[in-house]
Amino acid sequence: IGGILEPFEEVISTIPIPYIDRLIPNLPPEIKSQYISKKNIAVVSVIVKLRKPFTKYFWLNTSDDEMDIPGLIEYTNLRSLGPSIVYVPFYIPGDHPKYSETDEQFQEKVKRYLLKINPNLNPEDFLYVHVSRYRFAQPICEVGFKNTLPPVKLPIDGLYVADTSYYYPEDRGMSESIGLGRAIVRGYFPTVDGNS
């Protein structure tokens, strides 16, 4: 950090596993190939701050052919934080041209979608719209996925690797993060053949 070397006896890496082979190029070839083979879906995340509530729901699925989103989440309907906060995800393959659209294109698209869903909303109700991208949002779990995961404990003493891929068969969530962290600390972790 800041050019300072910090020694640790044990490290748990939580960076996306497709980066591991670049950070540790001297891994055994069979483990390296497991990291390289893992595929992920990307996400463009749009956060909207509104002057007034958008819906009365926490989670709203969409099925409109004109909207390329699975739905939206209004966090402030779970816990009031003042103005309404709405999360709108665009799950897209990272190499798809749509992933490279500008932030402004996503902002305008989301405004259009929200105005269509709630006609009582006005353009003046949008206080803030922020776009961010995450290339490794969700692992793509092919048949036999669990048995193809690289080992959590690497052949480098004290180094463990665990991203959201290791939550399988569960989906991503804070509970799964905490559970996996506890399992590693307690000495339980999946091996290369999927057994403990």
Tab-separated table of C-alpha atoms in Angstrom, residues 10-12 146 149-162 166 179-196:
chain	number	residue	atom	x	y	z
A	10	GLU	CA	-1.803	-15.711	5.549
A	11	VAL	CA	-3.690	-13.878	2.820
A	12	ILE	CA	-7.155	-14.481	1.381
A	146	LYS	CA	-18.156	-27.067	-8.672
A	149	LEU	CA	-13.101	-24.778	-9.554
A	150	PRO	CA	-9.429	-24.267	-8.709
A	151	PRO	CA	-8.451	-25.040	-5.113
A	152	VAL	CA	-9.036	-22.319	-2.521
A	153	LYS	CA	-5.728	-23.135	-0.840
A	154	LEU	CA	-2.937	-22.596	-3.314
A	155	PRO	CA	0.425	-24.385	-3.324
A	156	ILE	CA	1.898	-21.099	-2.060
A	157	ASP	CA	2.063	-21.340	1.714
A	158	GLY	CA	-0.528	-19.118	3.392
A	159	LEU	CA	-2.305	-17.996	0.199
A	160	TYR	CA	-6.009	-18.642	-0.368
A	161	VAL	CA	-8.129	-17.508	-3.307
A	162	ALA	CA	-11.892	-17.172	-3.045
A	166	TYR	CA	-16.970	-20.449	-4.543
A	179	GLY	CA	-19.643	-18.196	5.391
A	180	LEU	CA	-16.789	-18.783	2.961
A	181	GLY	CA	-14.450	-16.573	4.993
A	182	ARG	CA	-15.284	-18.521	8.146
A	183	ALA	CA	-14.769	-21.837	6.346
A	184	ILE	CA	-11.298	-20.778	5.198
A	185	VAL	CA	-10.320	-19.532	8.651
A	186	ARG	CA	-11.542	-22.807	10.208
A	187	GLY	CA	-9.499	-24.845	7.747
A	188	TYR	CA	-12.353	-26.082	5.582
A	189	PHE	CA	-12.176	-25.193	1.924
A	190	PRO	CA	-12.943	-26.937	-1.365
A	191	THR	CA	-10.062	-28.762	-2.993
A	192	VAL	CA	-9.461	-29.086	-6.697
A	193	ASP	CA	-11.761	-32.144	-6.910
A	194	GLY	CA	-14.605	-30.378	-5.066
A	195	ASN	CA	-14.148	-32.342	-1.816
A	196	SER	CA	-13.227	-30.919	1.547
